[in-house]
CSV table of C-alpha atoms in Angstrom, one decimal:
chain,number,residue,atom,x,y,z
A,906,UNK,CA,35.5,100.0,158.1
A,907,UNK,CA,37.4,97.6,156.2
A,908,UNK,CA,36.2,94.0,155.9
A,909,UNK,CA,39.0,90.7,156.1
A,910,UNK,CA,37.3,87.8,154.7
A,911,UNK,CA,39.3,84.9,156.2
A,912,UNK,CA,39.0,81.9,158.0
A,913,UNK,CA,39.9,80.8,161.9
A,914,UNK,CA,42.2,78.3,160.9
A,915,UNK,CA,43.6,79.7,157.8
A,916,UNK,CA,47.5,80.8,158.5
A,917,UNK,CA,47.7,83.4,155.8
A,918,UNK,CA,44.7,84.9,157.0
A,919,UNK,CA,45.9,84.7,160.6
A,920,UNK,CA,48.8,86.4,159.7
A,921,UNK,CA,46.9,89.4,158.4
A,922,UNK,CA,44.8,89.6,161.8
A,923,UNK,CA,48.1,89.8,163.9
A,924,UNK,CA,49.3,92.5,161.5
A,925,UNK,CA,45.9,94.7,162.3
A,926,UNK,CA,46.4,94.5,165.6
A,927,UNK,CA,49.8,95.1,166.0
A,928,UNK,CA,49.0,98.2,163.9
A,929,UNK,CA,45.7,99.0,166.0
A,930,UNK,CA,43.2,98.5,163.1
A,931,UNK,CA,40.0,97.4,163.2
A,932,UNK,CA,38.1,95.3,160.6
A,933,UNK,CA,34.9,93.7,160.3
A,934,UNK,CA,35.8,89.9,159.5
A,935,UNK,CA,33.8,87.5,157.4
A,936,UNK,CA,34.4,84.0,157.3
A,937,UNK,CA,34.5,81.8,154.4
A,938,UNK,CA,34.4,78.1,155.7
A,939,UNK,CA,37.4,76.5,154.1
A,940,UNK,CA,36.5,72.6,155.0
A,941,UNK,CA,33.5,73.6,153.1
A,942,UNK,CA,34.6,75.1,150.1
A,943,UNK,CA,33.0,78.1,150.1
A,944,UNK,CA,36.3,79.8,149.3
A,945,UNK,CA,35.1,78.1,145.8
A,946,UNK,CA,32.0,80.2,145.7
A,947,UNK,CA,31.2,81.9,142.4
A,948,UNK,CA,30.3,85.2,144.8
A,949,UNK,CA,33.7,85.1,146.8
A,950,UNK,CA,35.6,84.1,143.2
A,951,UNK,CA,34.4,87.1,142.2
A,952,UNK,CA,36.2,88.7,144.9
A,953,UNK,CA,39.2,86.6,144.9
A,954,UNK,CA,39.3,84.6,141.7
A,955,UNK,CA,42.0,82.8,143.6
A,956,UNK,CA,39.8,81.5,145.4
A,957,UNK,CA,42.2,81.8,148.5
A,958,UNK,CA,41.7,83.7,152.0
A,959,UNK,CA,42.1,86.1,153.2
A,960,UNK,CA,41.1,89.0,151.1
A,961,UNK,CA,40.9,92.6,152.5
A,962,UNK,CA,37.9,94.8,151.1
A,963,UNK,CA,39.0,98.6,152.0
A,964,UNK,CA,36.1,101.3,151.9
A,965,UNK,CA,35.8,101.9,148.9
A,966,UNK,CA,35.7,98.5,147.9
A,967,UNK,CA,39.1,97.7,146.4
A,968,UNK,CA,40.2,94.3,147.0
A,969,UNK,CA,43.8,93.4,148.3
A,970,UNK,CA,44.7,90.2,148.3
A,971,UNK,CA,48.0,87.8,149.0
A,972,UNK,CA,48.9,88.4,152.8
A,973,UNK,CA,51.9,89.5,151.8
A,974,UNK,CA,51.1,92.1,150.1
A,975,UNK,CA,48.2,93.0,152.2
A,976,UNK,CA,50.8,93.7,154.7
A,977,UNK,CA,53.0,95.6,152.4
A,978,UNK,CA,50.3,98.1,152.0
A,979,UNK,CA,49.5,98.0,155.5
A,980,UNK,CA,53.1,99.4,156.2
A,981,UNK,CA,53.7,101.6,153.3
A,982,UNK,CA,50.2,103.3,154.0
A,983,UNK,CA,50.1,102.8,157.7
A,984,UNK,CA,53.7,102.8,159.1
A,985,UNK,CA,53.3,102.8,162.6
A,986,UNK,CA,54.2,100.5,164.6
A,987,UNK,CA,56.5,99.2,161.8
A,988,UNK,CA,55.9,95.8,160.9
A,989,UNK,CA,60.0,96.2,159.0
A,990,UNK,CA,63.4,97.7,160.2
A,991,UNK,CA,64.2,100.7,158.7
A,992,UNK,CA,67.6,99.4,157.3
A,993,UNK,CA,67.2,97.5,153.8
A,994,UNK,CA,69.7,95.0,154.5
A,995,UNK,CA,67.4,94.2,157.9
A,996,UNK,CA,64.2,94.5,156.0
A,997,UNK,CA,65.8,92.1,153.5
A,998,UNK,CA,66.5,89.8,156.5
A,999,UNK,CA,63.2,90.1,157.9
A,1000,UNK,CA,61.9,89.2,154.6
A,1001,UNK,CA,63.9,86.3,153.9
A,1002,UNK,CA,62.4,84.9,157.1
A,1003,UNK,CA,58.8,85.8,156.7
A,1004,UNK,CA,59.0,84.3,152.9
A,1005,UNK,CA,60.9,80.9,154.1
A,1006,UNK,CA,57.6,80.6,155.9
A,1007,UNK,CA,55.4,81.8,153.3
A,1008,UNK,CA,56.8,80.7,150.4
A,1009,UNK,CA,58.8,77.3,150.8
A,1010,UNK,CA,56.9,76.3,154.2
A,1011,UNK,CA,53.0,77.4,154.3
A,1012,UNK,CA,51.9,76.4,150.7
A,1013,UNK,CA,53.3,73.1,150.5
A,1014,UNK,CA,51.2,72.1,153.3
A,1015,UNK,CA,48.0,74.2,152.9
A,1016,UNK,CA,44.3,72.5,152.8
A,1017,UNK,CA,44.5,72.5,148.8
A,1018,UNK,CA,47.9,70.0,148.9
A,1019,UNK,CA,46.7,68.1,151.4
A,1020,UNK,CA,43.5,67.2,149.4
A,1021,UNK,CA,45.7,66.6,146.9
A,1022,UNK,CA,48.2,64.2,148.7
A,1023,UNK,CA,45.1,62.2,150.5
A,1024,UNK,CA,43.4,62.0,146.8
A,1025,UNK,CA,46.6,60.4,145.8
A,1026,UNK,CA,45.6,57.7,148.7
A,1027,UNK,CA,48.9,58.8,150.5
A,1028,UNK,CA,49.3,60.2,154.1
A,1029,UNK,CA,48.6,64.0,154.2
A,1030,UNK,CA,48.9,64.4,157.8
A,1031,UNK,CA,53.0,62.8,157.4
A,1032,UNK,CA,53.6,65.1,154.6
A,1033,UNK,CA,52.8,68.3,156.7
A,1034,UNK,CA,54.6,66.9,159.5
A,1035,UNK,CA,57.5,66.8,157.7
A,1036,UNK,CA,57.0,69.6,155.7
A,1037,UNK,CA,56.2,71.7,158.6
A,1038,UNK,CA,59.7,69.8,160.4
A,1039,UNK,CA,61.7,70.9,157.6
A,1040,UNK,CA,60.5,74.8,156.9
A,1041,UNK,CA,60.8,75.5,160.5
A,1042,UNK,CA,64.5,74.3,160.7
A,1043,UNK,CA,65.3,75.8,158.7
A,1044,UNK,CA,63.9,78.9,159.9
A,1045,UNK,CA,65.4,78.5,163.0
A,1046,UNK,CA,68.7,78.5,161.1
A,1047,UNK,CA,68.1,82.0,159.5
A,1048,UNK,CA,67.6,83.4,163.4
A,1049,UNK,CA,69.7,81.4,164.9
A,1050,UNK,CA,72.8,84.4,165.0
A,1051,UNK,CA,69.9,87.1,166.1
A,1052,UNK,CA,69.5,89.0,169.4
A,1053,UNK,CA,65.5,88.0,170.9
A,1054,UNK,CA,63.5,87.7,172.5
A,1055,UNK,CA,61.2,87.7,169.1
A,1056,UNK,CA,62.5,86.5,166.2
A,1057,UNK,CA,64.8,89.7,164.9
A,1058,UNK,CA,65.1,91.3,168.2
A,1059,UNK,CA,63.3,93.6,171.4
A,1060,UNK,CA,60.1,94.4,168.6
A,1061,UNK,CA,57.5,91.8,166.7
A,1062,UNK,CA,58.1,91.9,162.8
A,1063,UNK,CA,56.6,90.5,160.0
A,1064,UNK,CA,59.0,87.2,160.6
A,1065,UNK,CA,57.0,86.6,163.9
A,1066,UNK,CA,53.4,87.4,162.6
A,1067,UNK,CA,54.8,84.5,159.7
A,1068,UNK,CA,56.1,82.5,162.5
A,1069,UNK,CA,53.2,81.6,165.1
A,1070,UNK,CA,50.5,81.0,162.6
A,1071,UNK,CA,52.8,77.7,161.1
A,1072,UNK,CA,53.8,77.2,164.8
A,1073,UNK,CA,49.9,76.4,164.9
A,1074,UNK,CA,49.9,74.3,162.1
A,1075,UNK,CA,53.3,72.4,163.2
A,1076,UNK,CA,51.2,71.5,166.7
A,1077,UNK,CA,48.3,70.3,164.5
A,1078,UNK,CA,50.5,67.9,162.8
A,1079,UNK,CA,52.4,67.2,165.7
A,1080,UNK,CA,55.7,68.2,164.0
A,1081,UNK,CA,58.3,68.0,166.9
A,1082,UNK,CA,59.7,71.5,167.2
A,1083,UNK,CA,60.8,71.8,170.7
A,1084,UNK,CA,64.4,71.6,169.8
A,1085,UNK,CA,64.4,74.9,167.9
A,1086,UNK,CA,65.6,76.8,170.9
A,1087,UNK,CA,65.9,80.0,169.1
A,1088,UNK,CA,62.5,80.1,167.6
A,1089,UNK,CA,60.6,78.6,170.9
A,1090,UNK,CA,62.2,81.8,173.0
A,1091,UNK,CA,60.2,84.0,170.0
A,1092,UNK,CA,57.4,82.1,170.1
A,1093,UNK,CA,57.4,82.4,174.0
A,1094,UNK,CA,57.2,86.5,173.1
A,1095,UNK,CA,55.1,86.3,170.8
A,1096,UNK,CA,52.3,84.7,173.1
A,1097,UNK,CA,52.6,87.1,175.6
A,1098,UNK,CA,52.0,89.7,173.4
A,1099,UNK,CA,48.4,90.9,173.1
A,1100,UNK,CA,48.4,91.4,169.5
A,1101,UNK,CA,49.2,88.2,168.5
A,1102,UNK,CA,46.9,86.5,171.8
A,1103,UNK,CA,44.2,88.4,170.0
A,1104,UNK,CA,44.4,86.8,166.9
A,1105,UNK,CA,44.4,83.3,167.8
A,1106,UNK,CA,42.2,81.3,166.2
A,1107,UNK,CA,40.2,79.6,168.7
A,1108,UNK,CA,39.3,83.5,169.3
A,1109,UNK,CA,37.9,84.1,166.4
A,1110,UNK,CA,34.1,84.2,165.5
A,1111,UNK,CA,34.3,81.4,163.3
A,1112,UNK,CA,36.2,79.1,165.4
A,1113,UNK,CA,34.8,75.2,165.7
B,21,UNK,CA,81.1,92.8,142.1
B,22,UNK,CA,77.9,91.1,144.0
B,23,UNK,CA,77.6,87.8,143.4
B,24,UNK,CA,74.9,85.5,142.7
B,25,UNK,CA,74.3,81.4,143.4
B,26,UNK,CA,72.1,79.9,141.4
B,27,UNK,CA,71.6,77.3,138.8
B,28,UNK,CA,70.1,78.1,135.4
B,29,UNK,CA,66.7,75.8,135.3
B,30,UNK,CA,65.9,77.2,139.3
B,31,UNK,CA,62.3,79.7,138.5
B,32,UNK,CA,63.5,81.5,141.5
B,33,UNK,CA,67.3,82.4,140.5
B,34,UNK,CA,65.8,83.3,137.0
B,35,UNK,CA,63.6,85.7,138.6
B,36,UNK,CA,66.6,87.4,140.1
B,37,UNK,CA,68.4,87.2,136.4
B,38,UNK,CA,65.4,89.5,135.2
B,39,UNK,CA,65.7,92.0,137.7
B,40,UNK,CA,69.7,92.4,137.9
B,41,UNK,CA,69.3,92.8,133.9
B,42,UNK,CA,66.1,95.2,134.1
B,43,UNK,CA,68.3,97.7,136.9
B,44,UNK,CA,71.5,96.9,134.5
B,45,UNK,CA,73.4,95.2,137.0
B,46,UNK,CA,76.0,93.0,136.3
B,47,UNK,CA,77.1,89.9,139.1
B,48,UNK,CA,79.2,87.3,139.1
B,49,UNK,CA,77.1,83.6,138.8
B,50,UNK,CA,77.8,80.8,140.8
B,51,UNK,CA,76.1,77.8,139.9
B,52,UNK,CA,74.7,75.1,142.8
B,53,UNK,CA,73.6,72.3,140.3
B,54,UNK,CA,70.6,71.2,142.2
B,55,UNK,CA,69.9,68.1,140.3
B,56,UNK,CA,73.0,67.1,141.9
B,57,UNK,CA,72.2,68.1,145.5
B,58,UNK,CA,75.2,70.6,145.1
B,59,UNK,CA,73.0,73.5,147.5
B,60,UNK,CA,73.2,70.8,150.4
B,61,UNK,CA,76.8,70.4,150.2
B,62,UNK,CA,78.1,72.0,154.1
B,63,UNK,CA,80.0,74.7,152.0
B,64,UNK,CA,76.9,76.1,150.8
B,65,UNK,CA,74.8,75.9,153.8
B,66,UNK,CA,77.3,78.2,155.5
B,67,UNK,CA,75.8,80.7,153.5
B,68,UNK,CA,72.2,80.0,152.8
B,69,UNK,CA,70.8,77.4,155.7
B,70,UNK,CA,67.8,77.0,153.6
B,71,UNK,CA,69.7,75.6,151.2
B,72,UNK,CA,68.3,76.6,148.2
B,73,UNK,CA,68.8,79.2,145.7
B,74,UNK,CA,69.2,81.8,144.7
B,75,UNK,CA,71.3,83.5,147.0
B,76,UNK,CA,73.3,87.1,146.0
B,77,UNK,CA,76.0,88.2,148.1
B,78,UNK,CA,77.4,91.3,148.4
B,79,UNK,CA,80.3,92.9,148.6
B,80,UNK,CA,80.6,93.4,152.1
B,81,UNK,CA,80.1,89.7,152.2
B,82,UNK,CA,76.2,90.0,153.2
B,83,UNK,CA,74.3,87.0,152.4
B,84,UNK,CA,70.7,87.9,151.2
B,85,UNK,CA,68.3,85.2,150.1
B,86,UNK,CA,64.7,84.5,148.5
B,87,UNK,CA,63.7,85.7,145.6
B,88,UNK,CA,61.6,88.5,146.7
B,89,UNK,CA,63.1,90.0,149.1
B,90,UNK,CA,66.6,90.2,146.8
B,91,UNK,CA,63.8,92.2,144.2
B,92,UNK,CA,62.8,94.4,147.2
B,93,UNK,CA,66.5,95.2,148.5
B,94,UNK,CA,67.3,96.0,144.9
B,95,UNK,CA,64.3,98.0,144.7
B,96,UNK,CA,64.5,100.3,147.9
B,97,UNK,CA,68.6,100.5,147.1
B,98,UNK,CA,68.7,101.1,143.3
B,99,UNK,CA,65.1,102.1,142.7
B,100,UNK,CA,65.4,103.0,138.8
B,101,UNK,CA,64.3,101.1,136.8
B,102,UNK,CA,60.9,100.8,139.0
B,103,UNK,CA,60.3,97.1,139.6
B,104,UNK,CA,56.4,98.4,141.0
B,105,UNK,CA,54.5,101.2,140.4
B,106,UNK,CA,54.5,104.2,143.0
B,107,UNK,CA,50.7,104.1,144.2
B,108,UNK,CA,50.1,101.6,147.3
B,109,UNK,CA,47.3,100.1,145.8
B,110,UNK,CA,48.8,99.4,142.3
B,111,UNK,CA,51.7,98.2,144.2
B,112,UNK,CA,50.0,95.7,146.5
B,113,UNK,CA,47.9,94.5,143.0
B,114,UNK,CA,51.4,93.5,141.3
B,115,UNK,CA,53.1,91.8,144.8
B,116,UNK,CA,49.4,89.9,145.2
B,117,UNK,CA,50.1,88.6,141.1
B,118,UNK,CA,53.6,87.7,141.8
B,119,UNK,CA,53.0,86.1,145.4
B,120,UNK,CA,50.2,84.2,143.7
B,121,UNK,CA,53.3,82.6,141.8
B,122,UNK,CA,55.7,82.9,144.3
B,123,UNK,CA,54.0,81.9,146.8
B,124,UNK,CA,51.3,79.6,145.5
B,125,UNK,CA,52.5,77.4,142.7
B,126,UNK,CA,56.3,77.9,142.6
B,127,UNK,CA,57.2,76.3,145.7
B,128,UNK,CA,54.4,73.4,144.8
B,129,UNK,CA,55.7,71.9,142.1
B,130,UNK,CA,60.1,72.8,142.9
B,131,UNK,CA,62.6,69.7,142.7
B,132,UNK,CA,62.2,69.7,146.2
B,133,UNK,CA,58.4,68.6,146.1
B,134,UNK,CA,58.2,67.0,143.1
B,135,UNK,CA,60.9,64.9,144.7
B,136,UNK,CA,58.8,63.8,147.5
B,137,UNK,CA,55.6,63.2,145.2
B,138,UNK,CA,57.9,60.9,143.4
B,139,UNK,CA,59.5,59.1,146.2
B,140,UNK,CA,55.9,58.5,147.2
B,141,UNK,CA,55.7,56.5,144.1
B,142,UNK,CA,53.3,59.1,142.4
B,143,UNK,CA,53.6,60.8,138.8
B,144,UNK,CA,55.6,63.9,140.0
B,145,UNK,CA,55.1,65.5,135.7
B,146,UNK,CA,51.3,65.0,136.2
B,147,UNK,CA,51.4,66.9,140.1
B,148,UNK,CA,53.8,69.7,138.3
B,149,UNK,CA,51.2,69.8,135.2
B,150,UNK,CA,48.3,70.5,137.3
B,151,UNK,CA,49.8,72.9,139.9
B,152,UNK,CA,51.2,75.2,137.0
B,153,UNK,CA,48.2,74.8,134.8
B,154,UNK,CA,46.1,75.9,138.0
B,155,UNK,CA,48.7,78.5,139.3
B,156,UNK,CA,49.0,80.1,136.0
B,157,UNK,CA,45.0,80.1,135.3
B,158,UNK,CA,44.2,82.3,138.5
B,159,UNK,CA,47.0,84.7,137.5
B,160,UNK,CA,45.3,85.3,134.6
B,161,UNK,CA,42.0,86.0,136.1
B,162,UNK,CA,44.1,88.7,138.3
B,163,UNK,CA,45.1,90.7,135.2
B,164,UNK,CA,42.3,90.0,132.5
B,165,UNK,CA,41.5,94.2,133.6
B,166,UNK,CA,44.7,95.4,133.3
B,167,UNK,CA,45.9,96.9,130.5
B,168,UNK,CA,48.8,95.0,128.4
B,169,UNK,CA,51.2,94.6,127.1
B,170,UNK,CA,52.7,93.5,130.5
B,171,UNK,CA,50.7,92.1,133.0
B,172,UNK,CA,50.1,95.6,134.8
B,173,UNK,CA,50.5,98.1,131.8
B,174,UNK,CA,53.3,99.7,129.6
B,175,UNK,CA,56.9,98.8,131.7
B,176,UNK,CA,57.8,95.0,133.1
B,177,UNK,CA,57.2,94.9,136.8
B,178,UNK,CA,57.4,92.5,139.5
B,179,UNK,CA,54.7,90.6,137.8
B,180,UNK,CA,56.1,89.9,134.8
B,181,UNK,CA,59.6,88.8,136.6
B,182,UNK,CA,57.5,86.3,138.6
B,183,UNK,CA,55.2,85.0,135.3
B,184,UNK,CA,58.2,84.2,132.9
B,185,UNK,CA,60.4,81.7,134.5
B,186,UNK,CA,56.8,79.6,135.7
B,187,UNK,CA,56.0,80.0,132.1
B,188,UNK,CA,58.9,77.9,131.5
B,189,UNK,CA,58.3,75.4,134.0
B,190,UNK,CA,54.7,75.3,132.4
B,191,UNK,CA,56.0,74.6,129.3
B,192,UNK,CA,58.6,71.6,130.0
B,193,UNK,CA,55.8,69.8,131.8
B,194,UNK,CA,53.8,70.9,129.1
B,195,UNK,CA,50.9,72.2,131.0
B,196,UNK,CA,48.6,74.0,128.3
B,197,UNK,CA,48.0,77.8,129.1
B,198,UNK,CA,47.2,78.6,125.1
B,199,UNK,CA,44.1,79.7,126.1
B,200,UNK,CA,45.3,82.3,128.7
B,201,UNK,CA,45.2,85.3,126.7
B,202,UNK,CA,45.6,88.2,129.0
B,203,UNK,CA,48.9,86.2,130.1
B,204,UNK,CA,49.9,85.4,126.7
B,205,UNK,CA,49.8,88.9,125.6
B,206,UNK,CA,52.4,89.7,128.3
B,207,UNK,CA,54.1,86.5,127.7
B,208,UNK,CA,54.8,87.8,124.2
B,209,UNK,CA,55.9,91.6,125.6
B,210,UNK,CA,58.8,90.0,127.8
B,211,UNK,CA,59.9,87.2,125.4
B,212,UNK,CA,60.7,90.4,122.9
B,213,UNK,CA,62.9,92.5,126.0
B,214,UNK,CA,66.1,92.0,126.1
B,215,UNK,CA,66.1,91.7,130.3
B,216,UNK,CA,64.1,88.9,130.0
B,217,UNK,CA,66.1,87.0,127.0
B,218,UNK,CA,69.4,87.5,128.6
B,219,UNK,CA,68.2,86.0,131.9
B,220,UNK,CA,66.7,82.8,130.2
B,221,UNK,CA,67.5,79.7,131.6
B,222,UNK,CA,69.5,78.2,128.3
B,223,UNK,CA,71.7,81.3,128.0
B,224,UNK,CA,73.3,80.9,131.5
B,225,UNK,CA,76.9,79.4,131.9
B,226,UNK,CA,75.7,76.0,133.6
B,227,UNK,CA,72.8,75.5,131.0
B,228,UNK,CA,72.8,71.8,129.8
């Protein structure tokens, strides 16, 4: 079995557990307590000399890691249910989505900036309102034109397993979102679906 | 003939230079001069909401945007030159090297941030310095097993398209990576390739 080291309240490791279960794979999860540091550990850096979660340790003890890429290799290895539309320009689309998230939205407002931004003596918790505000607008934009109820359409992508773990971190900041009607009817889909229910992280064996 | 909005200093247009040039592709440029706020101007929100770039659009008039999944269009339409090698596991080990760029120091230290970190009356060169010295350090741990002279072996890939242009970011806020050998060994491999000099910043029509 393969093992996901993560952590309850990481997003990009969130993302990967939606991606398992949307694809029906199990995985034994270890946590690594990020509050704590032990993401710095010299045995996990060894592992992930990013020091980042999640990684994904496959049998025969390769190391993935990058949720993006962890789900590439997920869909190119393990296609079904597809995680992508089959068209390029779609795919692109999708893509586009999942990295306005992932790229411009998650990381400027991850545990690591935030330390940094309170170590600077300045308000962490306004900065990831606003950058939580600001990536999801613009998010909402790029779907605005697309059929629901999830975010491109009848099926969960990656743009949805992307969207509902920054939805989490928007609530946590208390970024106010409920004007985004297009992306609150995909995040009303995406709760109701079991996969992504499932990968909560107050579910998780690590949650506090 | 596609073309492409961008504005030569942008790490994430640059990236998109280096892979046009390594498939031989030749687009029209359009510059957004972001120091100027020109990618916020209504025009060019019409076609990238996010507004940022770089954005290519083809000739049907499809809009496609961020970096990496422009790289992965290109690379499932016009897939030689290879931007990644074939095997899933290689492939996810060059996407986790450029996502740990693209995703984890790029978008922390943009105009866009660095902005913010200024406007918060903070030393925006010292936040840039320490997010590319620390960016560019854990990519170097990711390849110190691979085989040069590129970051994953014998061709440019993903990687390498990902490393250059934060190399040059590095360098203006003269964050020191001399000690990063596995890096600078690949460094020195793309500076000598003609893909990579033709897409460098100072050689584009709206360099300063």
């Amino acid at each position: 079995m393969m093992k996901l080291y993560g952590y309850f309240r990481s997003g990009a490791a969130y993302r990967v557990r939606i991606a398992l279960n949307l694809k029906g794979i199990k995985v034994e999860q270890i946590s690594r307590h990020l509050r704590n540091g032990e993401q710095r550990d010299p045995a996990y850096l060894k592992i992930n000399p990013q020091g980042l979660v999640p990684a994904l340790v496959l049998e025969d003890g390769t190391v993935l890691t990058q949720s993006l890429a962890i789900m590439d290799w997920l869909e190119e290895t393990q296609p079904n249910p597809p995680l992508l539309p089959k068209d390029p320009i779609r795919r692109a689309k999708v893509r586009a989505f999942a990295q306005s998230i992932a790229c411009d939205t998650h990381p400027v407002q991850n545990l690591r900036v935030l330390q940094r931004v309170k170590g600077l003596g300045q308000d962490d918790t306004a900065w990831a309102r606003a950058i939580n505000l600001e990536g999801l607008t613009a998010a909402n934009e790029l779907i605005k034109g697309e059929k629901g109820p999830f975010c491109f359409g009848a099926e969960p992508t990656l743009a949805d397993i992307c969207l509902i773990p920054q939805v989490a971190n928007a609530r946590r900041f208390k970024a106010d979102i409920s004007g985004l009607t297009r992306l609150q009817e995909a995040i009303k889909a995406c709760e109701a679906h079991k996969a992504f229910q499932d990968a909560e992280p107050e579910k998780q064996p690590d949650a506090e």
